[in-house]
Amino acid sequence: MTTERHRLVIVGGGAGGLELASRLSSRRLRKRLQVTLVDARRTHLWKPLLHEVAAGSFDPAEHALEYMVHATRHGIDFRLGTMERIDRSQHQVWLAPVIDREGNEILARRSVAYDTLVLAVGSVANDFGVPGVAEHCWFLDTLHEAKRFQRRLLDALLRFAGRTVTDPAAEFRVAIVGGGATGVELAAQLHRVSRVLAQYGLEALQPERRIRISVLESGPRILPGLPPRMSASVTRELERIGISVLVEQRVIGVDADALLLADGSRVEAEIKVWAAGIRGPECLLHSDGLELNRIRQLVVRRNLLTTRDDHIFALGDCAAFPPDAQGRGVPPRAQAAHQQANFVTRAVRRRLHDNNNLGEYHYRDYGSLVALGHYSTVGNLMGAITGNIWISGFVARLMYVSLYKLHQAALYGWWHTLLLGLANRLRRTVDPEIKLH
């Protein structure tokens, strides 16, 4: 090492990367460990909440974490920037210049030296090369995209409300490609938003008659990675509130007005959202020869070290973990990133004590939860003692909320998390149900 303190650089301030940086920034470790966090954005929001931001039912201004403030309070060195490339021979990460909205350079290209590097850069939507997706579909990978979508949605609904005066037969159509948790939760949130807007004075929307929301899934059922019972229950609930669930419908093209399906039919839609799959971000193509899989994820060993470099870990959605004996991999879920952050925390501490026996990471599936806004929440809890327990209603909703509270507790501690929860509950007594600006 070239410095007195071990230089840990974490690229990516998502759920896993930020929790890891927070856990390793304790005062007793600071004499031996220098933690640097790199992210392209200035604020953090838990990614499972992005669909609520997109619908306008969640105000990010009240919940987003400011990286610079958090870093200062926890003794973390924060660097704003996008990873441009890795120089493994020199143990350096190069960051691209930071450009403002007017095209002016704020920060020049620069490098950050590391002794141990953790890549936690998450994932982006995978369009699978389908023509027209990039040009005509919305993605919800980042807070910026979710906020832009929310503004576009609100403007489109306002225009549509005015149009109904001259066109009594007009319909407003939304199509969501991808029947995973993001797709079905977004559909339910958008359904609720249209009803609330009608209550806020836009009676001309007539959502029961005029607004059509569809979820398209290429497989035989929505929520394919979850138990069939959950899939069937969510399907029934979506159809009960008037959302169309179209399974075994493969999209082969998108134009300005519709989705083109493999059977030759078209699904007309004014707003089209693509939530059909993930892949690693483009910056991983410049990771100096680290092994990538077919969807651009970093291939890692069972200790989460990359296959070609003992100084580089990868965790979260950008990491491709070896399958278990049954051929099951680690799903791209927040609970996996949380568990992996805990594992790498222990691994780094062992390295500081010159213990290179890092152990092996084992994914533990504690179940899944799907929240359909105000309408329903369903899920299953899994444990060695209890087995697989089906839950729904208030209990499921409580468990769903607790996942976010666990993330907040990892960042702020339980006392501050409880105070934040109280403040948010009080604020809801005066705030509108949906964001209108």
Short mmCIF file of C-alpha atoms in Angstrom, two decimals:
data_model
loop_
_atom_site.label_atom_id
_atom_site.label_comp_id
_atom_site.label_asym_id
_atom_site.label_seq_id
_atom_site.Cartn_x
_atom_site.Cartn_y
_atom_site.Cartn_z
CA MET A 1 0.00 0.00 0.00
CA THR A 2 1.14 3.50 -0.77
CA THR A 3 -0.71 5.24 2.07
CA GLU A 4 -0.96 4.66 5.80
CA ARG A 5 -4.68 3.99 5.58
CA HIS A 6 -6.21 1.32 3.38
CA ARG A 7 -7.98 3.06 0.49
CA LEU A 8 -11.44 1.61 -0.13
CA VAL A 9 -13.20 3.07 -3.15
CA ILE A 10 -16.89 2.27 -3.71
CA VAL A 11 -18.30 3.17 -7.12
CA GLY A 12 -22.08 3.48 -6.95
CA GLY A 13 -24.17 4.96 -4.17
CA GLY A 14 -27.24 2.77 -4.55
CA ALA A 15 -28.69 0.56 -1.83
CA GLY A 16 -25.65 -1.74 -1.59
CA GLY A 17 -22.87 0.79 -2.15
CA LEU A 18 -24.22 3.43 0.22
CA GLU A 19 -24.97 0.92 2.98
CA LEU A 20 -21.45 -0.49 2.61
CA ALA A 21 -19.85 2.95 2.84
CA SER A 22 -21.96 3.83 5.89
CA ARG A 23 -21.13 0.60 7.71
CA LEU A 24 -17.38 0.96 7.12
CA SER A 25 -17.20 4.60 8.18
CA SER A 26 -17.33 3.94 11.92
CA ARG A 27 -14.97 6.01 14.04
CA ARG A 28 -12.97 3.00 15.20
CA LEU A 29 -12.10 2.10 11.59
CA ARG A 30 -11.09 5.56 10.37
CA LYS A 31 -7.50 5.31 11.56
CA ARG A 32 -6.98 2.28 9.32
CA LEU A 33 -9.51 2.78 6.52
CA GLN A 34 -10.21 5.65 4.12
CA VAL A 35 -13.63 5.23 2.49
CA THR A 36 -14.33 7.01 -0.81
CA LEU A 37 -17.78 6.89 -2.40
CA VAL A 38 -18.23 7.76 -6.08
CA ASP A 39 -21.59 8.48 -7.70
CA ALA A 40 -22.78 10.33 -10.77
CA ARG A 41 -25.67 11.92 -8.89
CA ARG A 42 -25.81 14.27 -5.93
CA THR A 43 -28.72 12.58 -4.17
CA HIS A 44 -29.75 9.03 -3.31
CA LEU A 45 -33.21 7.49 -3.32
CA TRP A 46 -33.96 3.84 -2.68
CA LYS A 47 -34.50 2.40 -6.18
CA PRO A 48 -37.64 0.32 -5.35
CA LEU A 49 -39.41 3.65 -4.76
CA LEU A 50 -38.80 5.02 -8.26
CA HIS A 51 -42.13 3.76 -9.61
CA GLU A 52 -43.90 5.79 -6.89
CA VAL A 53 -41.91 8.88 -7.86
CA ALA A 54 -42.89 8.30 -11.49
CA ALA A 55 -46.56 8.12 -10.56
CA GLY A 56 -46.33 11.21 -8.37
CA SER A 57 -47.40 9.39 -5.21
CA PHE A 58 -44.00 9.85 -3.55
CA ASP A 59 -42.17 13.19 -3.29
CA PRO A 60 -38.41 12.56 -3.57
CA ALA A 61 -37.60 16.01 -2.17
CA GLU A 62 -38.82 14.83 1.22
CA HIS A 63 -36.89 11.54 1.22
CA ALA A 64 -33.76 11.88 -0.92
CA LEU A 65 -30.39 11.70 0.83
CA GLU A 66 -27.75 14.28 -0.05
CA TYR A 67 -24.46 12.44 -0.64
CA MET A 68 -22.24 15.37 0.36
CA VAL A 69 -24.04 15.90 3.65
CA HIS A 70 -24.15 12.20 4.51
CA ALA A 71 -20.46 11.80 3.61
CA THR A 72 -19.42 14.73 5.81
CA ARG A 73 -21.35 13.40 8.79
CA HIS A 74 -19.91 9.90 8.44
CA GLY A 75 -16.30 10.63 7.54
CA ILE A 76 -16.69 9.47 3.94
CA ASP A 77 -14.86 11.11 1.04
CA PHE A 78 -17.52 11.70 -1.64
CA ARG A 79 -16.55 12.20 -5.29
CA LEU A 80 -19.12 13.34 -7.84
CA GLY A 81 -18.68 11.71 -11.22
CA THR A 82 -19.32 8.81 -13.59
CA MET A 83 -16.80 5.98 -13.81
CA GLU A 84 -15.13 6.28 -17.21
CA ARG A 85 -12.65 3.40 -16.95
CA ILE A 86 -10.55 1.31 -14.58
CA ASP A 87 -6.75 1.07 -14.71
CA ARG A 88 -6.13 -2.18 -12.83
CA SER A 89 -2.35 -2.08 -13.17
CA GLN A 90 -2.18 1.35 -11.49
CA HIS A 91 -5.10 0.69 -9.10
CA GLN A 92 -6.97 3.74 -10.31
CA VAL A 93 -10.55 4.57 -11.26
CA TRP A 94 -10.91 7.35 -13.81
CA LEU A 95 -13.95 9.62 -13.62
CA ALA A 96 -15.44 11.40 -16.64
CA PRO A 97 -15.74 15.20 -16.62
CA VAL A 98 -18.87 16.53 -14.90
CA ILE A 99 -20.90 18.77 -17.23
CA ASP A 100 -23.73 21.10 -16.19
CA ARG A 101 -27.05 21.54 -18.02
CA GLU A 102 -25.63 24.35 -20.14
CA GLY A 103 -22.76 22.16 -21.34
CA ASN A 104 -20.07 23.75 -19.17
CA GLU A 105 -17.45 21.64 -17.45
CA ILE A 106 -17.79 21.69 -13.65
CA LEU A 107 -15.16 19.08 -12.79
CA ALA A 108 -12.37 17.88 -15.08
CA ARG A 109 -11.49 14.27 -15.78
CA ARG A 110 -9.67 12.86 -12.75
CA SER A 111 -8.63 9.62 -11.08
CA VAL A 112 -9.13 8.04 -7.67
CA ALA A 113 -6.55 5.59 -6.33
CA TYR A 114 -7.61 2.45 -4.50
CA ASP A 115 -6.26 -0.51 -2.60
CA THR A 116 -9.65 -2.25 -2.65
CA LEU A 117 -12.33 -1.36 -5.16
CA VAL A 118 -16.04 -2.20 -4.86
CA LEU A 119 -18.21 -1.86 -7.95
CA ALA A 120 -21.87 -1.33 -7.04
CA VAL A 121 -23.05 0.52 -10.13
CA GLY A 122 -26.46 -1.18 -10.33
CA SER A 123 -28.24 -1.91 -13.59
CA VAL A 124 -30.12 -0.22 -16.41
CA ALA A 125 -33.07 -1.32 -18.50
CA ASN A 126 -32.36 -3.95 -21.16
CA ASP A 127 -34.15 -3.20 -24.43
CA PHE A 128 -32.92 -6.53 -25.94
CA GLY A 129 -32.22 -4.69 -29.19
CA VAL A 130 -35.94 -4.22 -29.94
CA PRO A 131 -36.27 -1.46 -32.59
CA GLY A 132 -37.82 1.78 -31.40
CA VAL A 133 -37.60 1.13 -27.66
CA ALA A 134 -34.89 3.71 -26.98
CA GLU A 135 -36.70 6.35 -29.03
CA HIS A 136 -40.29 5.85 -27.89
CA CYS A 137 -40.31 4.23 -24.43
CA TRP A 138 -39.72 5.61 -20.98
CA PHE A 139 -37.22 3.98 -18.63
CA LEU A 140 -37.24 4.32 -14.85
CA ASP A 141 -33.63 3.55 -13.97
CA THR A 142 -32.80 6.80 -12.17
CA LEU A 143 -34.47 9.45 -10.05
CA HIS A 144 -34.00 11.94 -12.89
CA GLU A 145 -35.91 9.69 -15.32
CA ALA A 146 -38.70 9.06 -12.78
CA LYS A 147 -39.14 12.80 -12.15
CA ARG A 148 -39.21 13.56 -15.89
CA PHE A 149 -41.80 10.85 -16.42
CA GLN A 150 -43.98 12.22 -13.63
CA ARG A 151 -43.99 15.70 -15.18
CA ARG A 152 -44.74 14.28 -18.63
CA LEU A 153 -47.55 12.13 -17.24
CA LEU A 154 -49.18 15.04 -15.41
CA ASP A 155 -48.95 17.31 -18.48
CA ALA A 156 -50.39 14.58 -20.71
CA LEU A 157 -53.33 13.97 -18.38
CA LEU A 158 -54.06 17.71 -18.17
CA ARG A 159 -54.05 17.96 -21.98
CA PHE A 160 -56.28 14.92 -22.23
CA ALA A 161 -58.78 16.36 -19.75
CA GLY A 162 -59.11 19.42 -22.00
CA ARG A 163 -59.40 17.29 -25.12
CA THR A 164 -62.37 15.34 -23.82
CA VAL A 165 -64.56 18.43 -24.24
CA THR A 166 -64.26 18.22 -28.05
CA ASP A 167 -63.76 14.45 -28.38
CA PRO A 168 -66.21 12.49 -26.21
CA ALA A 169 -64.80 9.15 -27.43
CA ALA A 170 -61.16 9.92 -26.60
CA GLU A 171 -59.13 7.45 -24.52
CA PHE A 172 -55.80 7.87 -22.76
CA ARG A 173 -53.70 4.70 -23.00
CA VAL A 174 -50.63 3.62 -21.05
CA ALA A 175 -48.70 0.43 -21.90
CA ILE A 176 -46.09 -1.04 -19.57
CA VAL A 177 -43.79 -3.70 -21.03
CA GLY A 178 -42.58 -6.10 -18.36
CA GLY A 179 -44.65 -7.98 -15.83
CA GLY A 180 -42.11 -7.91 -13.01
CA ALA A 181 -42.61 -6.12 -9.71
CA THR A 182 -41.76 -2.70 -11.17
CA GLY A 183 -44.26 -3.05 -14.01
CA VAL A 184 -47.22 -4.25 -11.95
CA GLU A 185 -46.58 -1.82 -9.07
CA LEU A 186 -46.31 1.10 -11.50
CA ALA A 187 -49.57 0.09 -13.19
CA ALA A 188 -51.43 0.12 -9.87
CA GLN A 189 -49.92 3.47 -8.91
CA LEU A 190 -50.91 5.06 -12.23
CA HIS A 191 -54.45 3.72 -11.84
CA ARG A 192 -54.67 5.38 -8.43
CA VAL A 193 -53.19 8.67 -9.68
CA SER A 194 -55.82 9.04 -12.39
CA ARG A 195 -58.59 8.59 -9.80
CA VAL A 196 -57.06 11.12 -7.42
CA LEU A 197 -56.66 13.70 -10.20
CA ALA A 198 -60.34 13.31 -11.01
CA GLN A 199 -61.09 14.09 -7.36
CA TYR A 200 -58.83 17.16 -7.52
CA GLY A 201 -61.02 18.88 -10.11
CA LEU A 202 -60.25 17.02 -13.33
CA GLU A 203 -63.62 15.26 -13.53
CA ALA A 204 -63.31 15.36 -17.32
CA LEU A 205 -60.73 12.57 -17.10
CA GLN A 206 -63.51 10.07 -16.32
CA PRO A 207 -60.85 7.44 -15.55
CA GLU A 208 -63.25 4.50 -15.34
CA ARG A 209 -64.32 5.06 -18.96
CA ARG A 210 -61.41 6.82 -20.61
CA ILE A 211 -58.10 5.70 -19.13
CA ARG A 212 -56.73 2.33 -20.23
CA ILE A 213 -53.64 0.78 -18.61
CA SER A 214 -52.05 -2.42 -19.91
CA VAL A 215 -49.22 -4.61 -18.62
CA LEU A 216 -47.53 -6.83 -21.20
CA GLU A 217 -45.44 -9.88 -20.32
CA SER A 218 -43.69 -12.16 -22.83
CA GLY A 219 -43.96 -15.20 -20.54
CA PRO A 220 -47.02 -17.20 -19.45
CA ARG A 221 -47.59 -15.17 -16.26
CA ILE A 222 -46.64 -11.89 -14.62
CA LEU A 223 -44.11 -11.91 -11.73
CA PRO A 224 -42.34 -14.93 -13.26
CA GLY A 225 -39.63 -15.00 -10.57
CA LEU A 226 -42.15 -15.25 -7.73
CA PRO A 227 -44.45 -18.09 -6.59
CA PRO A 228 -47.41 -18.85 -8.93
CA ARG A 229 -49.86 -18.09 -6.12
CA MET A 230 -48.55 -14.52 -5.89
CA SER A 231 -48.74 -14.13 -9.66
CA ALA A 232 -52.34 -15.33 -9.76
CA SER A 233 -53.38 -13.10 -6.85
CA VAL A 234 -51.80 -9.99 -8.36
CA THR A 235 -53.31 -10.75 -11.77
CA ARG A 236 -56.79 -10.99 -10.24
CA GLU A 237 -56.33 -7.72 -8.35
CA LEU A 238 -55.08 -5.82 -11.42
CA GLU A 239 -57.96 -7.09 -13.52
CA ARG A 240 -60.44 -6.27 -10.75
CA ILE A 241 -59.47 -2.59 -10.87
CA GLY A 242 -59.57 -2.51 -14.67
CA ILE A 243 -55.92 -2.97 -15.67
CA SER A 244 -55.38 -5.28 -18.66
CA VAL A 245 -52.85 -8.06 -18.10
CA LEU A 246 -51.57 -9.43 -21.43
CA VAL A 247 -49.32 -12.49 -21.12
CA GLU A 248 -47.37 -14.33 -23.82
CA GLN A 249 -47.15 -11.09 -25.77
CA ARG A 250 -43.67 -10.45 -27.13
CA VAL A 251 -42.89 -6.92 -28.28
CA ILE A 252 -40.83 -6.86 -31.49
CA GLY A 253 -40.95 -3.14 -32.22
CA VAL A 254 -42.14 0.23 -30.99
CA ASP A 255 -43.22 3.30 -32.92
CA ALA A 256 -44.55 6.68 -31.83
CA ASP A 257 -48.10 5.40 -31.45
CA ALA A 258 -47.97 1.75 -30.45
CA LEU A 259 -46.17 -1.43 -29.45
CA LEU A 260 -45.79 -3.98 -32.24
CA LEU A 261 -46.31 -7.58 -31.13
CA ALA A 262 -44.93 -10.83 -32.54
CA ASP A 263 -48.42 -11.98 -33.61
CA GLY A 264 -48.75 -8.93 -35.85
CA SER A 265 -51.10 -6.94 -33.62
CA ARG A 266 -50.53 -3.47 -32.18
CA VAL A 267 -51.15 -2.05 -28.71
CA GLU A 268 -51.87 1.64 -29.09
CA ALA A 269 -50.53 3.86 -26.27
CA GLU A 270 -49.75 7.51 -25.70
CA ILE A 271 -47.27 6.61 -22.95
CA LYS A 272 -45.08 3.52 -23.19
CA VAL A 273 -42.86 2.31 -20.32
CA TRP A 274 -40.14 -0.33 -20.73
CA ALA A 275 -39.54 -2.43 -17.60
CA ALA A 276 -38.76 -5.76 -19.22
CA GLY A 277 -35.26 -6.63 -18.06
CA ILE A 278 -31.88 -5.42 -16.82
CA ARG A 279 -28.25 -5.29 -17.89
CA GLY A 280 -25.08 -3.77 -16.50
CA PRO A 281 -24.41 -0.09 -17.26
CA GLU A 282 -22.19 0.84 -20.19
CA CYS A 283 -19.28 1.91 -17.97
CA LEU A 284 -18.57 -1.76 -17.25
CA LEU A 285 -17.41 -2.17 -20.86
CA HIS A 286 -14.34 -0.16 -19.80
CA SER A 287 -13.42 -2.19 -16.72
CA ASP A 288 -9.96 -3.16 -18.02
CA GLY A 289 -10.67 -6.77 -18.92
CA LEU A 290 -12.85 -7.84 -16.00
CA GLU A 291 -15.09 -10.76 -16.98
CA LEU A 292 -18.64 -9.84 -18.04
CA ASN A 293 -21.61 -12.07 -18.81
CA ARG A 294 -23.99 -11.71 -21.77
CA ILE A 295 -26.04 -8.97 -20.06
CA ARG A 296 -22.93 -6.99 -19.13
CA GLN A 297 -22.79 -7.97 -15.45
CA LEU A 298 -19.46 -8.55 -13.70
CA VAL A 299 -18.85 -12.24 -13.09
CA VAL A 300 -17.86 -12.81 -9.45
CA ARG A 301 -16.69 -15.68 -7.31
CA ARG A 302 -18.54 -16.90 -4.23
CA ASN A 303 -16.71 -14.36 -2.10
CA LEU A 304 -17.95 -11.54 -4.42
CA LEU A 305 -14.46 -10.86 -5.76
CA THR A 306 -14.34 -10.47 -9.53
CA THR A 307 -12.94 -13.50 -11.31
CA ARG A 308 -9.85 -11.71 -12.65
CA ASP A 309 -8.83 -9.36 -9.86
CA ASP A 310 -8.44 -10.04 -6.12
CA HIS A 311 -8.60 -6.31 -5.38
CA ILE A 312 -12.05 -5.73 -6.89
CA PHE A 313 -15.44 -6.74 -5.44
CA ALA A 314 -18.79 -6.39 -7.19
CA LEU A 315 -22.22 -6.44 -5.57
CA GLY A 316 -25.86 -5.75 -6.29
CA ASP A 317 -27.48 -5.78 -9.73
CA CYS A 318 -24.16 -5.36 -11.58
CA ALA A 319 -22.77 -8.64 -10.18
CA ALA A 320 -23.39 -12.09 -11.70
CA PHE A 321 -23.08 -14.56 -8.83
CA PRO A 322 -22.45 -18.28 -9.54
CA PRO A 323 -25.64 -20.38 -9.50
CA ASP A 324 -26.27 -22.75 -6.59
CA ALA A 325 -26.62 -26.53 -6.80
CA GLN A 326 -30.18 -26.13 -8.10
CA GLY A 327 -29.04 -23.72 -10.81
CA ARG A 328 -30.54 -20.67 -9.09
CA GLY A 329 -28.73 -17.34 -9.26
CA VAL A 330 -29.07 -14.26 -7.06
CA PRO A 331 -32.04 -12.14 -8.19
CA PRO A 332 -31.64 -8.38 -8.73
CA ARG A 333 -33.49 -7.37 -5.57
CA ALA A 334 -32.82 -4.85 -2.83
CA GLN A 335 -32.57 -7.63 -0.23
CA ALA A 336 -29.70 -9.21 -2.19
CA ALA A 337 -27.79 -5.90 -2.35
CA HIS A 338 -28.36 -5.44 1.40
CA GLN A 339 -27.03 -8.92 2.19
CA GLN A 340 -24.03 -8.50 -0.09
CA ALA A 341 -23.17 -5.14 1.46
CA ASN A 342 -23.11 -6.87 4.86
CA PHE A 343 -20.85 -9.63 3.48
CA VAL A 344 -18.36 -7.18 1.88
CA THR A 345 -18.33 -5.17 5.12
CA ARG A 346 -17.08 -8.26 6.96
CA ALA A 347 -14.66 -9.10 4.12
CA VAL A 348 -13.03 -5.65 4.21
CA ARG A 349 -12.68 -5.83 7.99
CA ARG A 350 -10.95 -9.20 7.66
CA ARG A 351 -8.54 -7.76 5.12
CA LEU A 352 -7.66 -4.95 7.49
CA HIS A 353 -6.59 -7.66 9.95
CA ASP A 354 -4.57 -9.46 7.22
CA ASN A 355 -7.12 -12.28 7.11
CA ASN A 356 -7.59 -13.29 3.48
CA ASN A 357 -10.11 -16.02 4.29
CA LEU A 358 -13.15 -14.02 3.21
CA GLY A 359 -15.61 -16.89 3.38
CA GLU A 360 -18.47 -17.34 0.92
CA TYR A 361 -21.61 -15.32 0.37
CA HIS A 362 -24.87 -17.28 0.52
CA TYR A 363 -28.06 -15.62 -0.67
CA ARG A 364 -30.99 -16.07 1.70
CA ASP A 365 -34.41 -15.52 0.20
CA TYR A 366 -36.60 -14.03 2.91
CA GLY A 367 -39.59 -13.82 0.59
CA SER A 368 -41.09 -11.27 -1.76
CA LEU A 369 -43.64 -8.50 -1.47
CA VAL A 370 -45.62 -6.70 -4.16
CA ALA A 371 -47.54 -3.53 -3.27
CA LEU A 372 -50.38 -2.43 -5.53
CA GLY A 373 -50.69 1.05 -4.09
CA HIS A 374 -53.82 1.59 -1.99
CA TYR A 375 -55.47 -1.52 -3.40
CA SER A 376 -53.54 -4.47 -2.02
CA THR A 377 -50.20 -5.84 -0.88
CA VAL A 378 -49.35 -9.53 -1.17
CA GLY A 379 -46.25 -11.55 -0.45
CA ASN A 380 -44.60 -14.57 1.00
CA LEU A 381 -42.17 -14.80 3.91
CA MET A 382 -39.55 -17.55 3.98
CA GLY A 383 -37.49 -18.86 6.87
CA ALA A 384 -35.76 -21.97 8.10
CA ILE A 385 -38.30 -22.42 10.89
CA THR A 386 -41.52 -20.98 9.47
CA GLY A 387 -41.14 -22.24 5.91
CA ASN A 388 -43.12 -20.38 3.25
CA ILE A 389 -45.91 -18.23 4.71
CA TRP A 390 -48.44 -16.44 2.50
CA ILE A 391 -49.39 -12.94 3.67
CA SER A 392 -51.61 -10.19 2.35
CA GLY A 393 -53.42 -7.02 3.36
CA PHE A 394 -52.27 -4.96 6.33
CA VAL A 395 -49.56 -7.40 7.47
CA ALA A 396 -48.04 -7.53 3.99
CA ARG A 397 -48.16 -3.75 3.70
CA LEU A 398 -46.44 -3.39 7.06
CA MET A 399 -43.67 -5.76 5.95
CA TYR A 400 -43.32 -3.87 2.66
CA VAL A 401 -42.82 -0.55 4.47
CA SER A 402 -40.36 -2.19 6.86
CA LEU A 403 -37.99 -3.01 3.97
CA TYR A 404 -37.47 0.70 3.36
CA LYS A 405 -37.10 1.30 7.09
CA LEU A 406 -34.32 -1.31 7.22
CA HIS A 407 -32.51 0.56 4.46
CA GLN A 408 -32.90 3.88 6.29
CA ALA A 409 -31.68 2.30 9.53
CA ALA A 410 -28.52 1.10 7.77
CA LEU A 411 -27.83 4.71 6.76
CA TYR A 412 -29.08 6.78 9.71
CA GLY A 413 -29.50 4.38 12.63
CA TRP A 414 -32.83 3.34 14.18
CA TRP A 415 -33.37 6.47 16.28
CA HIS A 416 -33.16 8.86 13.33
CA THR A 417 -35.22 6.45 11.19
CA LEU A 418 -38.05 6.54 13.74
CA LEU A 419 -37.95 10.36 13.81
CA LEU A 420 -38.04 10.50 10.01
CA GLY A 421 -41.03 8.16 10.00
CA LEU A 422 -42.87 10.38 12.47
CA ALA A 423 -42.09 13.52 10.46
CA ASN A 424 -43.33 11.92 7.24
CA ARG A 425 -46.56 10.80 8.88
CA LEU A 426 -47.24 14.32 10.16
CA ARG A 427 -46.43 15.81 6.75
CA ARG A 428 -48.97 13.53 5.05
CA THR A 429 -51.77 15.25 6.99
CA VAL A 430 -51.23 18.43 4.93
CA ASP A 431 -49.58 17.21 1.72
CA PRO A 432 -51.67 16.16 -1.32
CA GLU A 433 -51.91 12.47 -2.13
CA ILE A 434 -50.00 13.00 -5.36
CA LYS A 435 -47.36 15.50 -6.46
CA LEU A 436 -48.88 18.14 -8.76
CA HIS A 437 -45.77 20.02 -9.90
#
